[in-house]
Coordinates of C-alpha atoms in Angstrom, one line a residue:
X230 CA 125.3 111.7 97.9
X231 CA 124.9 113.9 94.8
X232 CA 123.8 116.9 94.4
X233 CA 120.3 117.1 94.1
X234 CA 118.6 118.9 91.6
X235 CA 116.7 122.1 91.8
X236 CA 112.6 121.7 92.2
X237 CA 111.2 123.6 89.3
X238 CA 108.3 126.5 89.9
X239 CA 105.1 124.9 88.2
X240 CA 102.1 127.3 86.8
X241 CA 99.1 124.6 87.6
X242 CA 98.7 121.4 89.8
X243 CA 98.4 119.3 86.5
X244 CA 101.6 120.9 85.0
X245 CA 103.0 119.6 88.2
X246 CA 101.3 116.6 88.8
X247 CA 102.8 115.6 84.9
X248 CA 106.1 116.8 86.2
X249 CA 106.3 114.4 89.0
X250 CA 104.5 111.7 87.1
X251 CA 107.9 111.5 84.8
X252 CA 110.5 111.4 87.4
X253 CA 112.1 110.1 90.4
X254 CA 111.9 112.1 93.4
X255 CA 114.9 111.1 95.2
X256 CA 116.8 113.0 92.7
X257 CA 115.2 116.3 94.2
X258 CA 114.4 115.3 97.6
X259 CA 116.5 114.1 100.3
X260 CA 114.3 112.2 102.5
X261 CA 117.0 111.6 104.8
X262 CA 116.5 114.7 106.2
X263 CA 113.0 114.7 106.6
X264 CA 111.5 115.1 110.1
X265 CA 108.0 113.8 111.8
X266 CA 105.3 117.1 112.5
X267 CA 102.4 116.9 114.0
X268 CA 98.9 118.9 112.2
X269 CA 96.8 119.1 115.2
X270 CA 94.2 121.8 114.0
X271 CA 93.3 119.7 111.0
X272 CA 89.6 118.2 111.6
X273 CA 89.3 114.5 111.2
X274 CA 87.7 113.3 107.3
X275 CA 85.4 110.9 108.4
X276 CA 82.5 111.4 110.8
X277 CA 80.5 108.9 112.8
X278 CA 76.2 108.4 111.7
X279 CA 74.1 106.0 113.2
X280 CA 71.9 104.0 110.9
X281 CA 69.5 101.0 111.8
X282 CA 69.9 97.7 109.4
X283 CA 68.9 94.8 109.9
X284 CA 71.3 92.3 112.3
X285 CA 71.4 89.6 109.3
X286 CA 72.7 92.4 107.3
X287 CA 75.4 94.0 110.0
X288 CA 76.8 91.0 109.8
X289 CA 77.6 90.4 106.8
X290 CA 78.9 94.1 106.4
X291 CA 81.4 92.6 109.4
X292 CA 82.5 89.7 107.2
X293 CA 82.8 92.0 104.0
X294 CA 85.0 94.5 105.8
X295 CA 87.1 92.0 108.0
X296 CA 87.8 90.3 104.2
X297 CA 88.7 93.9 102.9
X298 CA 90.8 94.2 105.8
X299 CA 88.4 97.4 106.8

């Protein structure tokens, strides 16, 4: 493989966010190399309610999300 080339430093998210936007990653990164970690103190992003609708309209959210693939 090539050498790869040398991540810049970037001053804001957007300056880096444009970088990135331009360019091919693979060129920087090997991802060959990359290895599986675990985050086990992060806290979950979703977070379970209960609400009361009306059976008609439960399911038809079923149909809706099994069409969505949800």
């Amino acid at each position: 493989m090539s050498k790869l080339k040398k991540i810049p430093k970037f001053k804001t998210e957007d300056e880096e966010r444009a970088f990135w936007s331009r360019r091919d990653s693979t060129k920087y990164v090997d991802y060959s190399k990359g290895k599986k970690v675990l985050f086990p103190n992060l806290r979950p992003s979703l977070r379970t309610i209960s609400i009361r609708l009306p059976e008609s309209l439960i399911e038809k959210l079923k149909v809706l999300a099994n069409e969505r693939d949800v």
